[in-house]
PDB file of C-alpha atoms in Angstrom:
ATOM      1  CA  MET A  24      74.391  13.869  31.158  1.00  0.00           C
ATOM      2  CA  LEU A  25      75.687   9.942  30.668  1.00  0.00           C
ATOM      3  CA  ILE A  26      73.410   7.979  28.202  1.00  0.00           C
ATOM      4  CA  GLY A  27      74.403   3.927  28.503  1.00  0.00           C
ATOM      5  CA  ILE A  28      73.071   2.177  24.940  1.00  0.00           C
ATOM      6  CA  GLU A  29      73.625  -1.137  25.844  1.00  0.00           C
ATOM      7  CA  GLU A  30      71.320  -1.819  28.565  1.00  0.00           C
ATOM      8  CA  HIS A  31      69.424  -5.154  28.652  1.00  0.00           C
ATOM      9  CA  TRP A  32      66.381  -6.173  29.748  1.00  0.00           C
ATOM     10  CA  VAL A  33      63.954  -9.747  29.061  1.00  0.00           C
ATOM     11  CA  LEU A  34      60.277 -10.300  27.804  1.00  0.00           C
ATOM     12  CA  PRO A  35      59.724 -13.432  30.225  1.00  0.00           C
ATOM     13  CA  GLU A  36      57.510 -14.690  27.448  1.00  0.00           C
ATOM     14  CA  LEU A  37      60.193 -15.201  24.853  1.00  0.00           C
ATOM     15  CA  THR A  38      62.503 -16.398  27.437  1.00  0.00           C
ATOM     16  CA  ALA A  39      59.866 -19.219  27.672  1.00  0.00           C
ATOM     17  CA  ALA A  40      59.470 -19.573  24.195  1.00  0.00           C
ATOM     18  CA  LEU A  41      63.408 -19.854  23.704  1.00  0.00           C
ATOM     19  CA  ALA A  42      63.920 -22.498  26.409  1.00  0.00           C
ATOM     20  CA  GLY A  43      65.947 -25.392  24.913  1.00  0.00           C
ATOM     21  CA  ARG A  44      67.084 -23.031  21.765  1.00  0.00           C
ATOM     22  CA  ASP A  45      69.846 -21.318  23.125  1.00  0.00           C
ATOM     23  CA  ASP A  46      72.501 -22.458  25.803  1.00  0.00           C
ATOM     24  CA  SER A  47      73.704 -19.014  26.775  1.00  0.00           C
ATOM     25  CA  LEU A  48      70.373 -18.210  28.381  1.00  0.00           C
ATOM     26  CA  ALA A  49      71.760 -19.817  31.477  1.00  0.00           C
ATOM     27  CA  PHE A  50      73.459 -16.562  32.042  1.00  0.00           C
ATOM     28  CA  ASN A  51      70.481 -14.740  32.507  1.00  0.00           C
ATOM     29  CA  ASP A  52      69.222 -17.189  35.774  1.00  0.00           C
ATOM     30  CA  LEU A  53      72.852 -16.049  37.438  1.00  0.00           C
ATOM     31  CA  GLY A  54      72.819 -14.439  40.841  1.00  0.00           C
ATOM     32  CA  ASP A  55      69.809 -11.737  40.656  1.00  0.00           C
ATOM     33  CA  HIS A  56      70.455 -11.185  36.654  1.00  0.00           C
ATOM     34  CA  GLN A  57      66.845 -12.565  36.027  1.00  0.00           C
ATOM     35  CA  GLU A  58      65.223  -9.790  38.085  1.00  0.00           C
ATOM     36  CA  ARG A  59      67.335  -7.090  37.057  1.00  0.00           C
ATOM     37  CA  LEU A  60      66.659  -7.817  33.421  1.00  0.00           C
ATOM     38  CA  GLN A  61      62.638  -7.915  34.163  1.00  0.00           C
ATOM     39  CA  ASP A  62      62.515  -4.815  36.062  1.00  0.00           C
ATOM     40  CA  LEU A  63      61.761  -2.060  33.600  1.00  0.00           C
ATOM     41  CA  GLY A  64      60.770   0.407  36.587  1.00  0.00           C
ATOM     42  CA  GLU A  65      62.163   1.822  39.569  1.00  0.00           C
ATOM     43  CA  GLY A  66      64.554  -0.616  40.947  1.00  0.00           C
ATOM     44  CA  ARG A  67      66.582  -0.378  37.442  1.00  0.00           C
ATOM     45  CA  ILE A  68      65.839   3.597  37.803  1.00  0.00           C
ATOM     46  CA  ALA A  69      67.419   3.383  41.152  1.00  0.00           C
ATOM     47  CA  THR A  70      70.581   1.408  39.861  1.00  0.00           C
ATOM     48  CA  MET A  71      71.120   3.857  37.112  1.00  0.00           C
ATOM     49  CA  ASP A  72      70.855   6.574  39.642  1.00  0.00           C
ATOM     50  CA  GLU A  73      73.596   4.563  41.894  1.00  0.00           C
ATOM     51  CA  GLN A  74      75.494   4.522  38.444  1.00  0.00           C
ATOM     52  CA  GLY A  75      75.361   8.145  37.726  1.00  0.00           C
ATOM     53  CA  ILE A  76      73.671   7.233  34.220  1.00  0.00           C
ATOM     54  CA  ASP A  77      70.838   9.772  33.157  1.00  0.00           C
ATOM     55  CA  ILE A  78      69.398   7.524  30.215  1.00  0.00           C
ATOM     56  CA  ALA A  79      69.127   4.063  29.324  1.00  0.00           C
ATOM     57  CA  VAL A  80      68.731   2.402  26.029  1.00  0.00           C
ATOM     58  CA  LEU A  81      66.728  -0.571  26.704  1.00  0.00           C
ATOM     59  CA  ALA A  82      67.884  -3.858  24.112  1.00  0.00           C
ATOM     60  CA  GLN A  83      66.255  -7.294  24.267  1.00  0.00           C
ATOM     61  CA  THR A  84      69.232  -9.931  25.440  1.00  0.00           C
ATOM     62  CA  PRO A  85      70.558 -12.546  23.158  1.00  0.00           C
ATOM     63  CA  PRO A  86      69.884 -14.112  20.954  1.00  0.00           C
ATOM     64  CA  GLY A  87      66.424 -11.753  20.387  1.00  0.00           C
ATOM     65  CA  THR A  88      63.636 -13.596  18.715  1.00  0.00           C
ATOM     66  CA  GLN A  89      66.277 -15.248  15.973  1.00  0.00           C
ATOM     67  CA  ALA A  90      66.262 -18.332  17.192  1.00  0.00           C
ATOM     68  CA  LEU A  91      62.220 -18.773  16.795  1.00  0.00           C
ATOM     69  CA  PRO A  92      60.470 -20.177  13.833  1.00  0.00           C
ATOM     70  CA  ALA A  93      59.316 -16.981  11.618  1.00  0.00           C
ATOM     71  CA  GLY A  94      55.730 -16.820  12.588  1.00  0.00           C
ATOM     72  CA  GLU A  95      56.642 -17.065  16.226  1.00  0.00           C
ATOM     73  CA  ALA A  96      59.560 -14.546  15.601  1.00  0.00           C
ATOM     74  CA  VAL A  97      57.147 -12.099  14.187  1.00  0.00           C
ATOM     75  CA  ARG A  98      54.722 -12.281  16.765  1.00  0.00           C
ATOM     76  CA  LEU A  99      57.349 -11.953  19.789  1.00  0.00           C
ATOM     77  CA  SER A 100      58.952  -9.111  18.717  1.00  0.00           C
ATOM     78  CA  ARG A 101      55.847  -7.102  18.164  1.00  0.00           C
ATOM     79  CA  VAL A 102      55.133  -7.750  21.495  1.00  0.00           C
ATOM     80  CA  ALA A 103      58.837  -6.924  22.613  1.00  0.00           C
ATOM     81  CA  ASN A 104      58.902  -3.583  20.897  1.00  0.00           C
ATOM     82  CA  ASP A 105      54.906  -2.721  22.251  1.00  0.00           C
ATOM     83  CA  VAL A 106      56.573  -3.663  26.020  1.00  0.00           C
ATOM     84  CA  ALA A 107      59.422  -1.842  25.587  1.00  0.00           C
ATOM     85  CA  ALA A 108      57.427   1.680  23.994  1.00  0.00           C
ATOM     86  CA  ARG A 109      55.423   1.288  27.466  1.00  0.00           C
ATOM     87  CA  ALA A 110      58.410   1.171  29.666  1.00  0.00           C
ATOM     88  CA  VAL A 111      59.594   4.289  27.617  1.00  0.00           C
ATOM     89  CA  SER A 112      56.333   6.211  28.099  1.00  0.00           C
ATOM     90  CA  ARG A 113      56.084   5.863  31.494  1.00  0.00           C
ATOM     91  CA  HIS A 114      59.708   7.414  32.174  1.00  0.00           C
ATOM     92  CA  PRO A 115      60.299   9.281  29.011  1.00  0.00           C
ATOM     93  CA  THR A 116      63.158  10.874  30.760  1.00  0.00           C
ATOM     94  CA  ARG A 117      65.305   7.963  31.736  1.00  0.00           C
ATOM     95  CA  PHE A 118      64.795   5.291  28.857  1.00  0.00           C
ATOM     96  CA  ARG A 119      64.661   4.487  25.375  1.00  0.00           C
ATOM     97  CA  ALA A 120      64.713   1.439  23.499  1.00  0.00           C
ATOM     98  CA  LEU A 121      66.157  -0.425  20.810  1.00  0.00           C
ATOM     99  CA  SER A 122      63.649  -2.668  18.301  1.00  0.00           C
ATOM    100  CA  THR A 123      63.698  -6.962  18.507  1.00  0.00           C
ATOM    101  CA  LEU A 124      63.266  -7.848  14.730  1.00  0.00           C
ATOM    102  CA  PRO A 125      61.977 -11.031  13.672  1.00  0.00           C
ATOM    103  CA  MET A 126      65.347 -11.723  11.503  1.00  0.00           C
ATOM    104  CA  SER A 127      64.143 -15.521  10.826  1.00  0.00           C
ATOM    105  CA  ALA A 128      61.494 -13.898   8.854  1.00  0.00           C
ATOM    106  CA  PRO A 129      63.346 -12.103   6.664  1.00  0.00           C
ATOM    107  CA  HIS A 130      60.636 -10.377   4.493  1.00  0.00           C
ATOM    108  CA  GLU A 131      58.308  -9.137   7.514  1.00  0.00           C
ATOM    109  CA  VAL A 132      61.789  -7.546   9.239  1.00  0.00           C
ATOM    110  CA  ALA A 133      61.861  -4.004   7.613  1.00  0.00           C
ATOM    111  CA  ASP A 134      57.744  -3.211   8.296  1.00  0.00           C
ATOM    112  CA  GLU A 135      58.605  -4.023  12.183  1.00  0.00           C
ATOM    113  CA  LEU A 136      61.704  -2.007  11.657  1.00  0.00           C
ATOM    114  CA  LYS A 137      59.065   0.796  10.764  1.00  0.00           C
ATOM    115  CA  ARG A 138      56.627   0.028  12.950  1.00  0.00           C
ATOM    116  CA  ALA A 139      59.235  -0.141  15.906  1.00  0.00           C
ATOM    117  CA  ALA A 140      60.555   3.475  14.730  1.00  0.00           C
ATOM    118  CA  ASP A 141      56.859   5.055  14.731  1.00  0.00           C
ATOM    119  CA  LEU A 142      56.338   3.684  18.363  1.00  0.00           C
ATOM    120  CA  GLY A 143      59.393   5.853  19.148  1.00  0.00           C
ATOM    121  CA  HIS A 144      62.473   3.178  19.230  1.00  0.00           C
ATOM    122  CA  VAL A 145      65.709   5.032  18.287  1.00  0.00           C
ATOM    123  CA  GLY A 146      67.146   2.154  16.724  1.00  0.00           C
ATOM    124  CA  THR A 147      67.617  -1.907  16.561  1.00  0.00           C
ATOM    125  CA  MET A 148      69.685  -4.673  18.238  1.00  0.00           C
ATOM    126  CA  VAL A 149      70.262  -7.868  15.598  1.00  0.00           C
ATOM    127  CA  TYR A 150      72.703 -10.618  15.703  1.00  0.00           C
ATOM    128  CA  GLY A 151      74.927 -11.772  13.026  1.00  0.00           C
ATOM    129  CA  ARG A 152      72.715 -14.896  11.699  1.00  0.00           C
ATOM    130  CA  SER A 153      69.293 -16.461  12.091  1.00  0.00           C
ATOM    131  CA  GLY A 154      69.500 -20.254  11.488  1.00  0.00           C
ATOM    132  CA  ASP A 155      71.502 -20.297   8.296  1.00  0.00           C
ATOM    133  CA  LEU A 156      71.191 -16.732   7.131  1.00  0.00           C
ATOM    134  CA  LEU A 157      74.134 -14.235   7.777  1.00  0.00           C
ATOM    135  CA  LEU A 158      73.195 -10.716   7.859  1.00  0.00           C
ATOM    136  CA  ASP A 159      74.954  -9.848   5.055  1.00  0.00           C
ATOM    137  CA  ASP A 160      72.831 -12.172   2.866  1.00  0.00           C
ATOM    138  CA  PRO A 161      71.021 -10.265   0.220  1.00  0.00           C
ATOM    139  CA  VAL A 162      67.476 -11.267   1.559  1.00  0.00           C
ATOM    140  CA  TYR A 163      68.201  -8.555   4.473  1.00  0.00           C
ATOM    141  CA  ASP A 164      69.149  -5.965   1.870  1.00  0.00           C
ATOM    142  CA  ASP A 165      65.643  -4.668   2.040  1.00  0.00           C
ATOM    143  CA  PHE A 166      66.228  -4.251   6.068  1.00  0.00           C
ATOM    144  CA  LEU A 167      69.406  -2.402   5.816  1.00  0.00           C
ATOM    145  CA  THR A 168      67.724  -0.218   2.979  1.00  0.00           C
ATOM    146  CA  ALA A 169      65.327   0.657   5.477  1.00  0.00           C
ATOM    147  CA  ALA A 170      67.395   1.202   8.481  1.00  0.00           C
ATOM    148  CA  GLU A 171      69.383   3.756   6.333  1.00  0.00           C
ATOM    149  CA  ALA A 172      66.161   5.480   5.603  1.00  0.00           C
ATOM    150  CA  LEU A 173      64.849   6.098   8.875  1.00  0.00           C
ATOM    151  CA  ARG A 174      68.130   7.034  10.398  1.00  0.00           C
ATOM    152  CA  GLN A 175      67.779   3.580  12.886  1.00  0.00           C
ATOM    153  CA  PRO A 176      71.214   2.773  13.771  1.00  0.00           C
ATOM    154  CA  VAL A 177      71.856  -1.186  13.826  1.00  0.00           C
ATOM    155  CA  PHE A 178      73.557  -2.241  16.850  1.00  0.00           C
ATOM    156  CA  LEU A 179      75.330  -5.646  16.060  1.00  0.00           C
ATOM    157  CA  HIS A 180      75.415  -7.979  18.942  1.00  0.00           C
ATOM    158  CA  PRO A 181      76.974 -10.927  19.948  1.00  0.00           C
ATOM    159  CA  GLN A 182      75.330 -14.299  19.748  1.00  0.00           C
ATOM    160  CA  LEU A 183      75.970 -17.892  20.580  1.00  0.00           C
ATOM    161  CA  PRO A 184      78.166 -19.386  17.752  1.00  0.00           C
ATOM    162  CA  SER A 185      76.136 -22.158  15.590  1.00  0.00           C
ATOM    163  CA  ASN A 186      76.418 -25.734  16.819  1.00  0.00           C
ATOM    164  CA  ALA A 187      78.706 -26.936  13.796  1.00  0.00           C
ATOM    165  CA  LEU A 188      81.023 -24.178  14.812  1.00  0.00           C
ATOM    166  CA  ARG A 189      80.945 -24.966  18.223  1.00  0.00           C
ATOM    167  CA  ASP A 190      81.719 -28.707  17.623  1.00  0.00           C
ATOM    168  CA  ALA A 191      84.681 -27.737  15.771  1.00  0.00           C
ATOM    169  CA  SER A 192      85.953 -25.096  17.783  1.00  0.00           C
ATOM    170  CA  TYR A 193      84.291 -24.855  20.917  1.00  0.00           C
ATOM    171  CA  ARG A 194      83.676 -28.314  22.831  1.00  0.00           C
ATOM    172  CA  GLY A 195      86.124 -30.892  24.330  1.00  0.00           C
ATOM    173  CA  PHE A 196      86.207 -29.350  28.146  1.00  0.00           C
ATOM    174  CA  ASP A 197      83.283 -29.489  31.061  1.00  0.00           C
ATOM    175  CA  PRO A 198      79.907 -28.660  29.933  1.00  0.00           C
ATOM    176  CA  MET A 199      80.677 -24.757  31.788  1.00  0.00           C
ATOM    177  CA  THR A 200      83.979 -24.241  30.087  1.00  0.00           C
ATOM    178  CA  ASP A 201      82.514 -25.164  26.751  1.00  0.00           C
ATOM    179  CA  LEU A 202      79.696 -22.584  27.004  1.00  0.00           C
ATOM    180  CA  ALA A 203      82.313 -19.742  28.592  1.00  0.00           C
ATOM    181  CA  LEU A 204      84.317 -20.611  25.832  1.00  0.00           C
ATOM    182  CA  ALA A 205      82.010 -20.064  22.841  1.00  0.00           C
ATOM    183  CA  THR A 206      80.513 -16.900  24.421  1.00  0.00           C
ATOM    184  CA  PHE A 207      82.133 -14.360  26.737  1.00  0.00           C
ATOM    185  CA  GLY A 208      85.271 -15.498  26.527  1.00  0.00           C
ATOM    186  CA  TRP A 209      85.704 -15.835  22.947  1.00  0.00           C
ATOM    187  CA  GLY A 210      83.279 -16.805  20.657  1.00  0.00           C
ATOM    188  CA  TRP A 211      80.578 -14.413  21.253  1.00  0.00           C
ATOM    189  CA  HIS A 212      83.099 -11.753  20.013  1.00  0.00           C
ATOM    190  CA  VAL A 213      84.516 -13.109  16.941  1.00  0.00           C
ATOM    191  CA  ASP A 214      81.285 -14.148  15.712  1.00  0.00           C
ATOM    192  CA  ALA A 215      80.254 -10.525  15.869  1.00  0.00           C
ATOM    193  CA  GLY A 216      83.267  -9.170  14.601  1.00  0.00           C
ATOM    194  CA  LEU A 217      83.033 -11.514  11.549  1.00  0.00           C
ATOM    195  CA  ALA A 218      79.320 -10.670  10.684  1.00  0.00           C
ATOM    196  CA  ALA A 219      80.744  -6.962  10.755  1.00  0.00           C
ATOM    197  CA  LEU A 220      83.543  -7.422   8.707  1.00  0.00           C
ATOM    198  CA  ARG A 221      81.017  -9.628   6.383  1.00  0.00           C
ATOM    199  CA  LEU A 222      78.771  -6.387   5.767  1.00  0.00           C
ATOM    200  CA  ILE A 223      81.950  -4.238   4.592  1.00  0.00           C
ATOM    201  CA  LEU A 224      83.156  -7.362   2.491  1.00  0.00           C
ATOM    202  CA  ARG A 225      79.430  -7.541   0.758  1.00  0.00           C
ATOM    203  CA  GLY A 226      79.734  -3.862   0.029  1.00  0.00           C
ATOM    204  CA  THR A 227      77.279  -2.765   2.370  1.00  0.00           C
ATOM    205  CA  PHE A 228      78.295   0.526   3.028  1.00  0.00           C
ATOM    206  CA  ASP A 229      78.928   1.561  -0.608  1.00  0.00           C
ATOM    207  CA  ARG A 230      75.110   1.019  -1.538  1.00  0.00           C
ATOM    208  CA  HIS A 231      74.092   2.077   2.137  1.00  0.00           C
ATOM    209  CA  PRO A 232      76.574   5.094   3.013  1.00  0.00           C
ATOM    210  CA  ASP A 233      74.311   6.457   5.568  1.00  0.00           C
ATOM    211  CA  LEU A 234      73.657   3.390   7.306  1.00  0.00           C
ATOM    212  CA  GLN A 235      75.335   3.507  10.988  1.00  0.00           C
ATOM    213  CA  VAL A 236      76.174   0.103  12.777  1.00  0.00           C
ATOM    214  CA  VAL A 237      77.284  -0.179  16.525  1.00  0.00           C
ATOM    215  CA  LEU A 238      79.613  -2.776  17.985  1.00  0.00           C
ATOM    216  CA  GLY A 239      79.887  -3.502  21.245  1.00  0.00           C
ATOM    217  CA  HIS A 240      82.697  -4.880  23.448  1.00  0.00           C
ATOM    218  CA  TRP A 241      85.359  -2.293  21.806  1.00  0.00           C
ATOM    219  CA  GLY A 242      84.595  -3.431  18.213  1.00  0.00           C
ATOM    220  CA  GLU A 243      84.052  -7.394  18.619  1.00  0.00           C
ATOM    221  CA  VAL A 244      87.748  -7.558  18.093  1.00  0.00           C
ATOM    222  CA  LEU A 245      88.155  -5.998  14.620  1.00  0.00           C
ATOM    223  CA  LEU A 246      89.505  -2.931  15.968  1.00  0.00           C
ATOM    224  CA  PHE A 247      92.700  -5.165  16.935  1.00  0.00           C
ATOM    225  CA  TRP A 248      92.904  -6.484  13.258  1.00  0.00           C
ATOM    226  CA  VAL A 249      92.273  -3.480  11.028  1.00  0.00           C
ATOM    227  CA  ASP A 250      95.964  -4.192   9.769  1.00  0.00           C
ATOM    228  CA  ARG A 251      95.596  -7.089   7.941  1.00  0.00           C
ATOM    229  CA  ALA A 252      91.869  -6.466   7.552  1.00  0.00           C
ATOM    230  CA  ASP A 253      92.389  -3.806   5.073  1.00  0.00           C
ATOM    231  CA  SER A 254      94.210  -6.059   2.625  1.00  0.00           C
ATOM    232  CA  LEU A 255      90.625  -8.007   2.328  1.00  0.00           C
ATOM    233  CA  ALA A 256      89.376  -4.775   1.294  1.00  0.00           C
ATOM    234  CA  ARG A 257      91.775  -4.695  -2.016  1.00  0.00           C
ATOM    235  CA  VAL A 258      90.809  -8.379  -2.638  1.00  0.00           C
ATOM    236  CA  ALA A 259      87.008  -7.864  -2.374  1.00  0.00           C
ATOM    237  CA  GLY A 260      87.320  -4.825  -4.979  1.00  0.00           C
ATOM    238  CA  LEU A 261      86.235  -2.816  -2.439  1.00  0.00           C
ATOM    239  CA  GLU A 262      85.885   1.404  -2.937  1.00  0.00           C
ATOM    240  CA  ARG A 263      87.876   1.778   0.503  1.00  0.00           C
ATOM    241  CA  SER A 264      89.812   0.482   3.231  1.00  0.00           C
ATOM    242  CA  VAL A 265      87.774  -1.486   6.556  1.00  0.00           C
ATOM    243  CA  SER A 266      89.544   0.957   8.504  1.00  0.00           C
ATOM    244  CA  ASP A 267      87.946   3.647   6.496  1.00  0.00           C
ATOM    245  CA  TYR A 268      84.449   2.161   7.086  1.00  0.00           C
ATOM    246  CA  LEU A 269      85.127   1.721  10.523  1.00  0.00           C
ATOM    247  CA  ARG A 270      85.510   5.441  11.070  1.00  0.00           C
ATOM    248  CA  SER A 271      82.451   6.098   8.514  1.00  0.00           C
ATOM    249  CA  ASN A 272      79.746   3.791   9.480  1.00  0.00           C
ATOM    250  CA  PHE A 273      80.765   2.419  12.903  1.00  0.00           C
ATOM    251  CA  HIS A 274      80.364   3.663  16.358  1.00  0.00           C
ATOM    252  CA  ILE A 275      81.970   1.335  19.532  1.00  0.00           C
ATOM    253  CA  THR A 276      80.660   0.851  22.885  1.00  0.00           C
ATOM    254  CA  THR A 277      82.687  -0.007  26.049  1.00  0.00           C
ATOM    255  CA  SER A 278      80.230  -2.679  26.926  1.00  0.00           C
ATOM    256  CA  GLY A 279      81.175  -2.067  30.511  1.00  0.00           C
ATOM    257  CA  MET A 280      84.585  -2.942  29.869  1.00  0.00           C
ATOM    258  CA  LEU A 281      85.727  -0.038  31.378  1.00  0.00           C
ATOM    259  CA  ASN A 282      89.948  -0.285  30.671  1.00  0.00           C
ATOM    260  CA  PRO A 283      92.072   2.520  29.701  1.00  0.00           C
ATOM    261  CA  ALA A 284      94.416   0.428  27.497  1.00  0.00           C
ATOM    262  CA  LEU A 285      91.270  -0.497  25.513  1.00  0.00           C
ATOM    263  CA  LEU A 286      90.486   2.921  25.203  1.00  0.00           C
ATOM    264  CA  ARG A 287      93.628   4.429  23.881  1.00  0.00           C
ATOM    265  CA  HIS A 288      93.900   1.397  21.368  1.00  0.00           C
ATOM    266  CA  ALA A 289      90.344   2.493  20.263  1.00  0.00           C
ATOM    267  CA  LEU A 290      91.273   5.997  19.742  1.00  0.00           C
ATOM    268  CA  SER A 291      94.156   5.209  17.607  1.00  0.00           C
ATOM    269  CA  VAL A 292      91.724   3.170  14.938  1.00  0.00           C
ATOM    270  CA  THR A 293      88.960   5.596  15.071  1.00  0.00           C
ATOM    271  CA  THR A 294      88.002   8.958  16.834  1.00  0.00           C
ATOM    272  CA  ALA A 295      86.350   9.892  19.754  1.00  0.00           C
ATOM    273  CA  ASP A 296      83.229  11.314  17.959  1.00  0.00           C
ATOM    274  CA  ARG A 297      82.797   7.204  17.078  1.00  0.00           C
ATOM    275  CA  LEU A 298      82.827   6.204  20.831  1.00  0.00           C
ATOM    276  CA  ILE A 299      80.095   5.907  22.880  1.00  0.00           C
ATOM    277  CA  PHE A 300      79.535   4.457  26.783  1.00  0.00           C
ATOM    278  CA  SER A 301      77.566   1.820  27.958  1.00  0.00           C
ATOM    279  CA  THR A 302      77.207  -0.941  30.947  1.00  0.00           C
ATOM    280  CA  ASP A 303      75.918  -4.016  28.946  1.00  0.00           C
ATOM    281  CA  TYR A 304      73.690  -4.185  32.131  1.00  0.00           C
ATOM    282  CA  PRO A 305      73.199  -6.356  34.584  1.00  0.00           C
ATOM    283  CA  PHE A 306      75.776  -8.496  32.979  1.00  0.00           C
ATOM    284  CA  GLN A 307      78.416  -5.895  33.743  1.00  0.00           C
ATOM    285  CA  HIS A 308      77.764  -3.403  36.578  1.00  0.00           C
ATOM    286  CA  PRO A 309      79.982  -0.838  37.623  1.00  0.00           C
ATOM    287  CA  THR A 310      79.720   1.495  40.178  1.00  0.00           C
ATOM    288  CA  ARG A 311      79.737   5.288  39.956  1.00  0.00           C
ATOM    289  CA  GLU A 312      83.549   5.532  41.405  1.00  0.00           C
ATOM    290  CA  GLN A 313      84.797   3.069  38.511  1.00  0.00           C
ATOM    291  CA  ILE A 314      82.675   4.896  36.290  1.00  0.00           C
ATOM    292  CA  THR A 315      83.904   8.390  37.069  1.00  0.00           C
ATOM    293  CA  ALA A 316      87.883   7.280  37.000  1.00  0.00           C
ATOM    294  CA  PHE A 317      87.529   5.744  33.507  1.00  0.00           C
ATOM    295  CA  LEU A 318      85.973   9.212  32.174  1.00  0.00           C
ATOM    296  CA  ASP A 319      88.723  10.642  33.690  1.00  0.00           C
ATOM    297  CA  GLU A 320      91.146   9.160  31.169  1.00  0.00           C
ATOM    298  CA  PHE A 321      89.829  11.360  28.473  1.00  0.00           C
ATOM    299  CA  ALA A 322      92.248  13.821  28.054  1.00  0.00           C
ATOM    300  CA  ALA A 323      89.987  16.739  26.768  1.00  0.00           C
ATOM    301  CA  ASP A 324      86.869  17.618  28.000  1.00  0.00           C
ATOM    302  CA  ALA A 325      85.336  17.868  24.775  1.00  0.00           C
ATOM    303  CA  ASP A 326      86.291  14.378  24.091  1.00  0.00           C
ATOM    304  CA  ARG A 327      84.794  12.918  27.113  1.00  0.00           C
ATOM    305  CA  GLU A 328      81.278  14.747  26.752  1.00  0.00           C
ATOM    306  CA  LYS A 329      80.954  13.336  22.992  1.00  0.00           C
ATOM    307  CA  PHE A 330      81.995   9.820  25.339  1.00  0.00           C
ATOM    308  CA  MET A 331      79.221  10.145  27.595  1.00  0.00           C
ATOM    309  CA  SER A 332      76.399  11.851  26.263  1.00  0.00           C
ATOM    310  CA  GLY A 333      76.917  13.630  22.731  1.00  0.00           C
ATOM    311  CA  ASN A 334      77.668  10.865  20.129  1.00  0.00           C
ATOM    312  CA  ALA A 335      74.938   8.735  21.548  1.00  0.00           C
ATOM    313  CA  SER A 336      72.287  11.807  21.476  1.00  0.00           C
ATOM    314  CA  ALA A 337      73.521  12.783  17.581  1.00  0.00           C
ATOM    315  CA  LEU A 338      73.448   8.963  17.046  1.00  0.00           C
ATOM    316  CA  PHE A 339      70.166   7.836  18.241  1.00  0.00           C
ATOM    317  CA  GLY A 340      68.391  11.265  18.179  1.00  0.00           C
ATOM    318  CA  ILE A 341      68.289  11.525  21.952  1.00  0.00           C
TER     319      ILE A 341
END
């Protein structure tokens, strides 16, 4: 069995509400992305069959509802979670879903997480910042407490950096190069890795030892910087090293980046028990042949099976 856990979809009503609020929405309109994102039925399943993927875990495209005012975020998060739950109910052997949460309404987040879990959502996808609030802000501790108690893994996905950061670091070229630099070329991944590192430094996993976080794109740069990041743990007075938290509280996905060198590096930092397959559909769209060739890079059959489905099944209760 092969499970992909970062397979995106989009709610048209949410896209309309986000118009003008997030430049990265432009990527949803490239090629046939919009058609693929809105398809929660037979077309998506046909593509999964072509790739050899048995189960897709559906998740909203960035920025979810986090860029919206609180009231609108609450309403559209509920709509998105209801729509995703219906898609899963129509295709229960092929789909699961991650919830969308109204992070701009911090005191509503835990309740919506619980409601979504009751609907059958197997985890949630959030981003490192909502307005000026960072994910490690104490205002979100009720959410993290609920995620731990409900055994809802938190997928920490990249998002567009703030305008202030874009002005300071990501502009000065033509508009498309500016956007690419701030997103898939660099900024998305540094932003998400920093959000994860801040959660660690805040002592989140000392307070919530059973909380599980998922990072895409081979750990959003963080796996490549653990030697230096471990020094931060001593300065911050943490109980363990950053790399220890990565091995106990984080799972890492491929996000369609099927590069054997990245696999080898990830296995030098964490274990095969922490690696999970994903394609980042439809933004990455590997063929069955490419997927099969990558799976052959695993030296041990047991590790390959964990990566393909065992780890995702255990983490998300699939």
